[in-house]
Short mmCIF file of C-alpha atoms and ligand atoms in Angstrom, two decimals:
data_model
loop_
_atom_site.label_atom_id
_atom_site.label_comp_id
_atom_site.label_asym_id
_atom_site.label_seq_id
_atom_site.Cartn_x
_atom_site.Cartn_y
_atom_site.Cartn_z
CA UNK A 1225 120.44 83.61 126.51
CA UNK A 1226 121.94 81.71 123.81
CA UNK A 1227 119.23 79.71 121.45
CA UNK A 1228 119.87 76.58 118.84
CA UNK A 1229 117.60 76.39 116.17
CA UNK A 1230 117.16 73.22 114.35
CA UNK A 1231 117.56 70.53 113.05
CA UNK A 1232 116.95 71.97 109.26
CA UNK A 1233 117.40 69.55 106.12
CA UNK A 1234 118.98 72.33 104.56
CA UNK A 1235 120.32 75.75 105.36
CA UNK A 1236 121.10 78.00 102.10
CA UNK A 1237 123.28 80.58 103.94
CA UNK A 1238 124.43 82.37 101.08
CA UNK A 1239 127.78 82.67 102.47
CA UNK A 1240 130.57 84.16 100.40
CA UNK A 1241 128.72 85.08 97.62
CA UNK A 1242 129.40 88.52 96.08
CA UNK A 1243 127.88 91.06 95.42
CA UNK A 1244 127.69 91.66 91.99
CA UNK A 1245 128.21 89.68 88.92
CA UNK A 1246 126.72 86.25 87.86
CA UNK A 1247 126.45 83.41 89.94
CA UNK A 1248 126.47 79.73 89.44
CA UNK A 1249 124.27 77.21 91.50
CA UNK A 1250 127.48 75.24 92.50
CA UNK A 1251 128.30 78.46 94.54
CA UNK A 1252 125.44 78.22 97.53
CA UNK A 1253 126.73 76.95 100.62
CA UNK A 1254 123.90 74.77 102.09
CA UNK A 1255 124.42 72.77 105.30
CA UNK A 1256 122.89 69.51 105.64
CA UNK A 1257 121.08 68.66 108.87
CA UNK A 1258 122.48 72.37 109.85
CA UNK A 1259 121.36 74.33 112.93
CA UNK A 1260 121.66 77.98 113.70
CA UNK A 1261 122.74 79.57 117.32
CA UNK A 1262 121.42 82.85 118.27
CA UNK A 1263 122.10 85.19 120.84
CA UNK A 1264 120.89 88.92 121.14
CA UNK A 1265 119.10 88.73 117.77
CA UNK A 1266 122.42 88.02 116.32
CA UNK A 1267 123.03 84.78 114.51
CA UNK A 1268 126.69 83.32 116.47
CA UNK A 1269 127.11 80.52 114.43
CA UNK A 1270 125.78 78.36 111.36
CA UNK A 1271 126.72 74.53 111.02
CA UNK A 1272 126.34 70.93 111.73
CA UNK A 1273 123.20 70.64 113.88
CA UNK A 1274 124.81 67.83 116.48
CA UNK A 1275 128.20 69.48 115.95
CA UNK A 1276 126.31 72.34 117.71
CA UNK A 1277 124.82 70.50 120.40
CA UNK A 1278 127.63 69.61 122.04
CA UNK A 1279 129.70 72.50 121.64
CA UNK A 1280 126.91 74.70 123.02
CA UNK A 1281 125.20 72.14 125.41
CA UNK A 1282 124.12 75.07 127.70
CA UNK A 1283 122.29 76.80 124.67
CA UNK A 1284 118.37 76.58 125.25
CA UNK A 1285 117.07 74.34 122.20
CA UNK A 1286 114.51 75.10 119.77
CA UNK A 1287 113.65 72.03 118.19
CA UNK A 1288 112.21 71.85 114.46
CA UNK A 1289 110.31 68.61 114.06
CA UNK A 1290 109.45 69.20 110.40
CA UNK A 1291 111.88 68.29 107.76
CA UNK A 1292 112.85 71.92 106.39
CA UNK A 1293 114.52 74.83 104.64
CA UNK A 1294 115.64 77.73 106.16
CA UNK A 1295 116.73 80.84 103.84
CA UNK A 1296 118.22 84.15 105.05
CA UNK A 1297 114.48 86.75 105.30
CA UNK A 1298 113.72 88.26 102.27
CA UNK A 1299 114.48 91.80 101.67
CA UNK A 1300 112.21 94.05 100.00
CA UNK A 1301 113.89 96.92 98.89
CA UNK A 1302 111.07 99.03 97.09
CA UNK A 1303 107.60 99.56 97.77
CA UNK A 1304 104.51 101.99 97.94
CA UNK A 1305 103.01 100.12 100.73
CA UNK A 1306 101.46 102.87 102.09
CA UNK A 1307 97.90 104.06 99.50
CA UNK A 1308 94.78 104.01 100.30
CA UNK A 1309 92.10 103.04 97.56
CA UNK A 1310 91.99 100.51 94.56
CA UNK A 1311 93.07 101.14 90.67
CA UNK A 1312 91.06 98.17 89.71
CA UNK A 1313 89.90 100.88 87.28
CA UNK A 1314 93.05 101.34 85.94
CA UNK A 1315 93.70 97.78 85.25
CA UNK A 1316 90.74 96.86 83.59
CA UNK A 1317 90.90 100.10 80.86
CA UNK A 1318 94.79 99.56 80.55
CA UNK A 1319 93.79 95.96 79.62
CA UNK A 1320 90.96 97.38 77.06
CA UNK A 1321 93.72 98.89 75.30
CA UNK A 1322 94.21 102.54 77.22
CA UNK A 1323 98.06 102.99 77.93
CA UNK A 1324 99.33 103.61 81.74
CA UNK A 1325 100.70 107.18 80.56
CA UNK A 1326 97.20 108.39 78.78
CA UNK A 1327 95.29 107.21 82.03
CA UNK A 1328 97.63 109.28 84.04
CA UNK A 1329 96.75 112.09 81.50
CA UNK A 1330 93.48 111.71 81.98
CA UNK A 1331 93.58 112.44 85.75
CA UNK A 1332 93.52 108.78 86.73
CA UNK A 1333 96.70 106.53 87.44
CA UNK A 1334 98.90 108.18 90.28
CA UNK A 1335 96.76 110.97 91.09
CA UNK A 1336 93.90 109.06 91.44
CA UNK A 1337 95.93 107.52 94.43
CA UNK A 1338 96.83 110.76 95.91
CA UNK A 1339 93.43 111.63 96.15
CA UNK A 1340 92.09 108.43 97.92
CA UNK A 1341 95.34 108.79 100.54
CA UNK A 1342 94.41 112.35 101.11
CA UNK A 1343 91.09 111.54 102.06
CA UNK A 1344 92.04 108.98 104.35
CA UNK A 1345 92.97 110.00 108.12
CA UNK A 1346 96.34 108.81 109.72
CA UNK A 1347 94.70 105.87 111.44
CA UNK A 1348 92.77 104.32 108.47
CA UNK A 1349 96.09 104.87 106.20
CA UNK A 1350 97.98 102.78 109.07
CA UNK A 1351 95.77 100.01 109.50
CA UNK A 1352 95.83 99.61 105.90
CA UNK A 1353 99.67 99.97 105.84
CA UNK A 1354 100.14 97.85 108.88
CA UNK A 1355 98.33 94.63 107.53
CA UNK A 1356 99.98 94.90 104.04
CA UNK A 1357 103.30 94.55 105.73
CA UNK A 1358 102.27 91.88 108.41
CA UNK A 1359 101.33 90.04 105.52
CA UNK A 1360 104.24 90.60 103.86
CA UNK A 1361 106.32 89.57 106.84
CA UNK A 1362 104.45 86.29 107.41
CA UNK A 1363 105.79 85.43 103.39
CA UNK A 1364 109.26 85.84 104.79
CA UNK A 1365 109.56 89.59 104.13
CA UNK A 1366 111.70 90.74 107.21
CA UNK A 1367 112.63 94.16 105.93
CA UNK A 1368 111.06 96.13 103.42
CA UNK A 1369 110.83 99.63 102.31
CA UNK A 1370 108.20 101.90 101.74
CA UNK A 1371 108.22 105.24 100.04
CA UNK A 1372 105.76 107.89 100.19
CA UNK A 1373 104.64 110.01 97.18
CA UNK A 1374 100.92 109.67 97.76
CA UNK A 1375 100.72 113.12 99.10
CA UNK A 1376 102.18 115.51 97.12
CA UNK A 1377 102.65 118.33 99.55
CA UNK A 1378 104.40 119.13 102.53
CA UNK A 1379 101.97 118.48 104.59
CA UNK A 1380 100.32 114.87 103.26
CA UNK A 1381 103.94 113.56 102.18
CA UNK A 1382 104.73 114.10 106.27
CA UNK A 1383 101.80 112.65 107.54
CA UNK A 1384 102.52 109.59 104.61
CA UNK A 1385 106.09 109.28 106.36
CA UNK A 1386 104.77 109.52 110.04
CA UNK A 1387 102.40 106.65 109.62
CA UNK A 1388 105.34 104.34 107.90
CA UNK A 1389 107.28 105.46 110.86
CA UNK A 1390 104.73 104.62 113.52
CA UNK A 1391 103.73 101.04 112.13
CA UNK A 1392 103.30 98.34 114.68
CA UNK A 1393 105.09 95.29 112.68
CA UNK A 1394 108.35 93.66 113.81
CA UNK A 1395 109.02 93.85 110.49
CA UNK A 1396 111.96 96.58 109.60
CA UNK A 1397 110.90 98.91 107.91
CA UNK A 1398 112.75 101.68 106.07
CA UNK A 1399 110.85 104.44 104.92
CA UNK A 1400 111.75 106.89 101.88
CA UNK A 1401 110.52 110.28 100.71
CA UNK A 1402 109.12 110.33 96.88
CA UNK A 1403 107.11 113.79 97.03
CA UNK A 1404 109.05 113.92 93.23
CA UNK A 1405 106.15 111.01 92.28
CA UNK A 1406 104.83 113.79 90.00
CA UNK A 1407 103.72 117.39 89.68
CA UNK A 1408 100.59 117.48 91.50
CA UNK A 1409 97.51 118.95 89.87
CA UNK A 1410 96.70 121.23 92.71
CA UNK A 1411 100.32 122.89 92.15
CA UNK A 1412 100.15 125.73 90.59
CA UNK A 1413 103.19 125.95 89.03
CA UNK A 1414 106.34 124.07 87.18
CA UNK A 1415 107.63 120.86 87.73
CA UNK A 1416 110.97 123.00 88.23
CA UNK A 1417 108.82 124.66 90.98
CA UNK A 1418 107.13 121.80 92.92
CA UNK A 1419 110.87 120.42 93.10
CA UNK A 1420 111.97 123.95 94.58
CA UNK A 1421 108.77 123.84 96.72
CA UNK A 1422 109.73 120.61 98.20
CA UNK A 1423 114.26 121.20 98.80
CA UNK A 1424 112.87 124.81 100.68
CA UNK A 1425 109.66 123.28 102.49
CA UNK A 1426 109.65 119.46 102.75
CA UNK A 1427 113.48 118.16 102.89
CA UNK A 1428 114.84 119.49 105.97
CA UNK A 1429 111.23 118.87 108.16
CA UNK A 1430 112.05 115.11 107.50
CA UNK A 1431 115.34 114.24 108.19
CA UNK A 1432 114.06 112.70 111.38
CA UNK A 1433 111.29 110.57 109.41
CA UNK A 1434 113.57 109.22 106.59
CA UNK A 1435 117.18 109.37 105.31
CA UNK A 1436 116.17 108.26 101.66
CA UNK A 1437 115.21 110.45 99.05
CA UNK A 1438 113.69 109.11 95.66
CA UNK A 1439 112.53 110.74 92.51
CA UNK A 1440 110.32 109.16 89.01
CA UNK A 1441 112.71 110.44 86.20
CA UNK A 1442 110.43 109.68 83.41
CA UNK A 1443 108.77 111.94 81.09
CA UNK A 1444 105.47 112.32 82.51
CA UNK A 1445 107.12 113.07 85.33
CA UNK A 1446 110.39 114.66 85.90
CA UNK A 1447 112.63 115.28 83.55
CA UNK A 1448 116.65 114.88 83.55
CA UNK A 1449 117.85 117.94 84.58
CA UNK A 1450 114.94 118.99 87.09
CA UNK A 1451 115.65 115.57 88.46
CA UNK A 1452 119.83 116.26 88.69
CA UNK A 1453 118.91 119.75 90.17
CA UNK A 1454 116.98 118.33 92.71
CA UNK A 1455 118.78 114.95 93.58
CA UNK A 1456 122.01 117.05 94.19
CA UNK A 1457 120.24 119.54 96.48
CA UNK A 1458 118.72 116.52 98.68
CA UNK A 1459 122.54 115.14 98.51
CA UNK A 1460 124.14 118.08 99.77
CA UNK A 1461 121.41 118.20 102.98
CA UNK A 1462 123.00 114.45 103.68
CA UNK A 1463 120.58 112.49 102.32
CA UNK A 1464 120.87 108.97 100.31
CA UNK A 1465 119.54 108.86 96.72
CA UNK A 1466 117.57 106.26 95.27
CA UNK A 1467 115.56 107.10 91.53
CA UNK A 1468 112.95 105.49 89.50
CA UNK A 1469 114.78 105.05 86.24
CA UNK A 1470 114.47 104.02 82.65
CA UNK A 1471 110.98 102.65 83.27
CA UNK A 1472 109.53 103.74 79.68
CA UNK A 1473 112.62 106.21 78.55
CA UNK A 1474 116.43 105.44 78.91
CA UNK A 1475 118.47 107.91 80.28
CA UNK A 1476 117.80 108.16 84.13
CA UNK A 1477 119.92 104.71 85.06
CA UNK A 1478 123.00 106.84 83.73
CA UNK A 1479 121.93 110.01 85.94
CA UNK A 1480 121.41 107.96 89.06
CA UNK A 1481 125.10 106.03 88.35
CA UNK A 1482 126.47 109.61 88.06
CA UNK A 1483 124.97 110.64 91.08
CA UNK A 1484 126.05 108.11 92.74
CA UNK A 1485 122.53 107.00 93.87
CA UNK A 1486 122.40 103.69 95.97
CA UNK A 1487 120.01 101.98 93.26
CA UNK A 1488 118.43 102.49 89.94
CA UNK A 1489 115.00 100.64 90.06
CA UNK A 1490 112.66 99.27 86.70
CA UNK A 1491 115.31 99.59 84.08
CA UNK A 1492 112.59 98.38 81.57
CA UNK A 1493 113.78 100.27 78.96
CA UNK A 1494 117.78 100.16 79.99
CA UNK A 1495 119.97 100.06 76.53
CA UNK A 1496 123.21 98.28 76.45
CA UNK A 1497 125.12 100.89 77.68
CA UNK A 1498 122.61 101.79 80.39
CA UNK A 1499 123.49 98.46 81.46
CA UNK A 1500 127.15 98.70 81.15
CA UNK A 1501 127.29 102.18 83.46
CA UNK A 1502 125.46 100.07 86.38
CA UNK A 1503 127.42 97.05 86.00
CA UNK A 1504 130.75 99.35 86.30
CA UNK A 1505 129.34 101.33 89.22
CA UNK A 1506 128.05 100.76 92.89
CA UNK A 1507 124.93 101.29 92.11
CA UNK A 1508 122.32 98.85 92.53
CA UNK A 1509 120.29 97.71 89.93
CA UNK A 1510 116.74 96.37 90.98
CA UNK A 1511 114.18 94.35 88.75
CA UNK A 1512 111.08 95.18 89.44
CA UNK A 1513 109.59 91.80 87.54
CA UNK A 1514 105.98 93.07 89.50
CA UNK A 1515 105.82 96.43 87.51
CA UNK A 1516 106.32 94.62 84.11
CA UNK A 1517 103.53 91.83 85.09
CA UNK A 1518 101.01 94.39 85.87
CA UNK A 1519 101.73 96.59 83.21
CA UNK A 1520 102.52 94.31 80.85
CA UNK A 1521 105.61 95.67 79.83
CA UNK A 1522 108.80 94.13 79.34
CA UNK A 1523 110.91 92.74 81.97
CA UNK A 1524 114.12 94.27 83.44
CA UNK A 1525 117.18 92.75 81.18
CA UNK A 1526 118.36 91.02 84.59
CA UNK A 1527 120.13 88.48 83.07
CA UNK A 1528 122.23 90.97 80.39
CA UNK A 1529 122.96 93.08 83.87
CA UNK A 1530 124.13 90.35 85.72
CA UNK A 1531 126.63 89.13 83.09
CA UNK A 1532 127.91 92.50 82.51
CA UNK A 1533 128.88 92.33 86.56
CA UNK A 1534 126.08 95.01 87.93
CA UNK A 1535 124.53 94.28 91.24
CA UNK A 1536 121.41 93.05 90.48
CA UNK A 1537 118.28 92.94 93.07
CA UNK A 1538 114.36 91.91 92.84
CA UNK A 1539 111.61 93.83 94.54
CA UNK A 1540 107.81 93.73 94.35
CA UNK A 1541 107.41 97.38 93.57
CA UNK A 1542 104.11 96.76 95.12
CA UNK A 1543 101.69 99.48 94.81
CA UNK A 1544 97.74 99.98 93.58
CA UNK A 1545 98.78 100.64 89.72
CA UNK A 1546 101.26 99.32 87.96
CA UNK A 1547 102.39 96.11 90.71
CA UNK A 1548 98.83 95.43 92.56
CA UNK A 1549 100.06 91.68 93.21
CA UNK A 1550 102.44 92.07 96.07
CA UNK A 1551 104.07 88.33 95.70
CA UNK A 1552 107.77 89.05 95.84
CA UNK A 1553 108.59 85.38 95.27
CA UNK A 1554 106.30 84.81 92.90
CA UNK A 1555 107.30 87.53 90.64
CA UNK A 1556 110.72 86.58 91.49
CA UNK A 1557 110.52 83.00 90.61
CA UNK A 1558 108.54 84.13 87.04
CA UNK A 1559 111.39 86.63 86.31
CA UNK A 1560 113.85 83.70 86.58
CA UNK A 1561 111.92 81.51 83.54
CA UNK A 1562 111.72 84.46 81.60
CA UNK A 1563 115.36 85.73 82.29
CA UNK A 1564 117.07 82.33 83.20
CA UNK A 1565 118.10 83.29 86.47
CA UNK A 1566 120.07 80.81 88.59
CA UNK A 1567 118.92 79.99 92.01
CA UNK A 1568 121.74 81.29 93.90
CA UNK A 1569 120.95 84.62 91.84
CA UNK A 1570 117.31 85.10 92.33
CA UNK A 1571 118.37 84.26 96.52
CA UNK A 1572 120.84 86.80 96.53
CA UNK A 1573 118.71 89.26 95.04
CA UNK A 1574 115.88 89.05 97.15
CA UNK A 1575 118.77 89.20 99.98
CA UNK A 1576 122.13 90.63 100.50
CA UNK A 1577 121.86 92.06 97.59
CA UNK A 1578 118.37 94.04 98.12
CA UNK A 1579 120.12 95.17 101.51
CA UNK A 1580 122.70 96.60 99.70
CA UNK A 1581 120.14 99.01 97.82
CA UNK A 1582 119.50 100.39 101.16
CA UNK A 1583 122.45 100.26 102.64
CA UNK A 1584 122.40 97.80 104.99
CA UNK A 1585 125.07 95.74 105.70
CA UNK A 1586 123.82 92.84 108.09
CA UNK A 1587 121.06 91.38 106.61
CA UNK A 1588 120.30 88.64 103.96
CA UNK A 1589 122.45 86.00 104.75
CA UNK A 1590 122.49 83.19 107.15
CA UNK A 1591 126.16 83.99 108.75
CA UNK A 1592 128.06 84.89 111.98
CA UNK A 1593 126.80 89.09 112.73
CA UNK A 1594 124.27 88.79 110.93
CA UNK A 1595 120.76 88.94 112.22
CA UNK A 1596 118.87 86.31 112.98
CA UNK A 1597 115.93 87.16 109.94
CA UNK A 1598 115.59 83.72 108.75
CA UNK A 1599 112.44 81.78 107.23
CA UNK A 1600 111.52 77.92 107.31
CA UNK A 1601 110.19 76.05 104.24
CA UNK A 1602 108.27 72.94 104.66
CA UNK A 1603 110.18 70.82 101.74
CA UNK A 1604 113.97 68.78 101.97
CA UNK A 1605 114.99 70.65 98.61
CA UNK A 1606 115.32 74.50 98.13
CA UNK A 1607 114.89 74.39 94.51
CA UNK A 1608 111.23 73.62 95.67
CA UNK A 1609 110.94 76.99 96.66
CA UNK A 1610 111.32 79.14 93.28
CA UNK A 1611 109.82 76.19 91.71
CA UNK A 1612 106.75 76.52 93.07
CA UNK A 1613 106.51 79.96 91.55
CA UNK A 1614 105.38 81.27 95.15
CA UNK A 1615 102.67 79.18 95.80
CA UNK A 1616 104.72 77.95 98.71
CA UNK A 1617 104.95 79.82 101.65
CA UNK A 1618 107.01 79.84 104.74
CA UNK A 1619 105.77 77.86 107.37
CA UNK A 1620 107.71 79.68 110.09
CA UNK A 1621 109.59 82.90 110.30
CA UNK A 1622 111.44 84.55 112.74
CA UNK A 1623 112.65 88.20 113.50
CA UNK A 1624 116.27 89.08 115.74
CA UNK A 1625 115.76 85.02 116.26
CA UNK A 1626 112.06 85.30 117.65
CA UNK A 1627 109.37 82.98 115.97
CA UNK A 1628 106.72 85.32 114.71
O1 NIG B 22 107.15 102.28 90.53
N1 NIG B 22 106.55 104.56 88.24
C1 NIG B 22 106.25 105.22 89.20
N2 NIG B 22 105.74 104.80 90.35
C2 NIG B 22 105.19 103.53 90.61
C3 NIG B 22 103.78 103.42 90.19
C4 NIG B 22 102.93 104.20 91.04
C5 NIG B 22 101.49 104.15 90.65
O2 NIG B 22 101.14 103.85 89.49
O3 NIG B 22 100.69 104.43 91.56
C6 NIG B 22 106.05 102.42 90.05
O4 NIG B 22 105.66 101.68 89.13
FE1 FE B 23 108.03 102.16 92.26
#
């Protein structure tokens, strides 16, 4: 059955924009009094709301009262979604002056994590998991990603991926395998052994759970070479590559280019020829503005990566230590003051772009094949969106072209 949505005020579509480089505002498409036709899930066609009416009289209509926005779904393309416990702890002693790196020395930080996950059962760590993303979705998330890497051994990291594989959300959600998080403290061993430990036991009981594999090349965790060694093994078993990079130490952004991972995420600490290597690669480079806010760190030089042509993409990073917030557009909207970030840049990186980072090629914008992920803003203007710093939220979304 085919369905017309509207009338909207405004429809950003984000139509022809590519998909790496700079963009100016003058670039968005937006159709004015637009509607959008849907069959299957698929969007058929974007335009003139009337226009649409009569071409497709037999099209069941779904009329939208409220003067509004609609935006391709946001895509969030890296999370740790699925914890159990708080780090409130954390946060208040890193604030008292106690750097994230000596709390994870101390036996706090990520481990503390693991050990709250590990004590939950499968069902607790789901319900938790499960209303995280709801919420999420409800904000306009449609897809998002979750990694493991609060289990740290063969058999917590596959009961991590079951549950993001079993949640009930009509959200899409892509699950990826970070058992490289760090050496755990019950391994008796060297981080050159955990990582051998995990390619022999771990990798090939999961190709069924996840077809993502993602490592923290930093240097309280893993260091370049172990993290090479290991990347290339997970390659050659036919998995995609995705690394935590540059976060506190430059370095890894060039490995993952080399390796020909799909993104390089943080890049706090990226130097200008970190930045050139992404820009001249197909790598994507995601901001994770959520990281830096709850760390208090510096933010990802998104602006520097843009104008040197990289791919650039925003994601909440969301997880109980360093990005407890969980507001994509919010941290979105307060990289753009502090990065100036264009509108139609900050859209397409929270979009098409994002979906590019994991490899997906038919989300994020509001155009024929694509699916029908879309969101509804109560406002006539979509600069009301980002300028509301995510205070606003959607007042309607809808998944394959279904109203949630
Ligand atoms: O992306 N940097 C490594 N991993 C996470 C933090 C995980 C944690 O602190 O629990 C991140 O910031
Ligand atoms: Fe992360």
């Amino acid at each position: 059955m085919m369905k017309l949505i509207g009338p909207f005020k405004q429809i950003v579509t984000l139509n022809s924009l590519p998909f790496k480089g700079a963009l100016k505002d003058e670039l968005l498409e937006i159709i004015v009094n637009g509607g959008l036709l849907v069959q299957n899930g698929e969007i058929l066609k974007v335009a003139d709301f009337e226009t649409l009416r009569k071409e497709f009289w037999q099209a069941e209509i779904e009329e939208i009262t409220q003067k509004s926005v609609l935006l391709p779904g946001f895509v969030d393309c890296h999370t740790h979604a699925c914890f159990a416990g708080s780090r409130a702890m954390d946060f208040a002693e890193r604030n008292a002056g106690t750097s994230y790196l000596e709390i994870a020395q101390k036996g706090g930080g990520i481990w503390s994590t693991v050990t709250a996950t590990r004590n939950a059962s499968q069902s607790e760590l789901k319900t938790l998991t499960e209303n995280r993303v709801n919420g999420f979705l409800k904000n306009g998330i449609t897809t998002i990603e979750i990694k493991s890497g609060y289990g740290l051994s063969v058999e917590e990291e596959i009961k991590i991926l079951n549950t993001i594989n079993q949640l009930n959300t009509k959200a899409d959600v892509v699950p990826t395998c970070l058992a490289a998080h760090i050496k755990p403290r019950d391994f008796e061993g060297s981080n050159i052994e955990y990582l051998a430990y995990l390619t022999e036991n771990l990798l090939s009981k999961i190709k069924h759970l996840t077809n993502r594999i993602d490592i923290f090349t930093e240097k309280s965790a893993f260091g370049i070479e172990e993290s090479i060694h290991y990347l290339q093994k997970a390659k050659e078993m036919g998995f995609q590559i995705t690394v935590h990079a540059d976060q506190f130490t430059a370095e890894s952004a060039q490995m993952a280019v080399s390796l020909g991972a799909l993104s390089a995420d943080h890049l706090e600490a990226s130097t200008e020829s970190d930045i050139r290597v992404l820009a001249n690669s197909e790598t994507v480079a995601v901001a994770l503005p959520g990281a830096s806010i709850g760390l208090g760190e510096p933010f990802t030089p998104a602006r520097k990566l843009l104008d040197a042509g990289a791919c650039l993409a925003i994601a909440s990073d969301y997880n109980p230590g360093s990005a407890p917030m969980g507001n994509l557009l919010a941290q979105a909207s307060i990289l753009a003051t502090f990065q100036k970030l264009s509108t139609a840049e900050i859209m397409a990186s929270l979009t098409f772009r994002a979906a590019k980072a994991l490899n997906i090629k038919d989300i994020g914008k509001i155009s024929n094949g694509f699916k029908a992920d879309v969101q509804a803003y109560d406002t006539t203007d979509y600069r009301e969106i980002l300028y509301q710093q995510g205070s606003m939220k959607p007042t309607k979304v809808w998944k394959n072209g279904h109203l949630i």
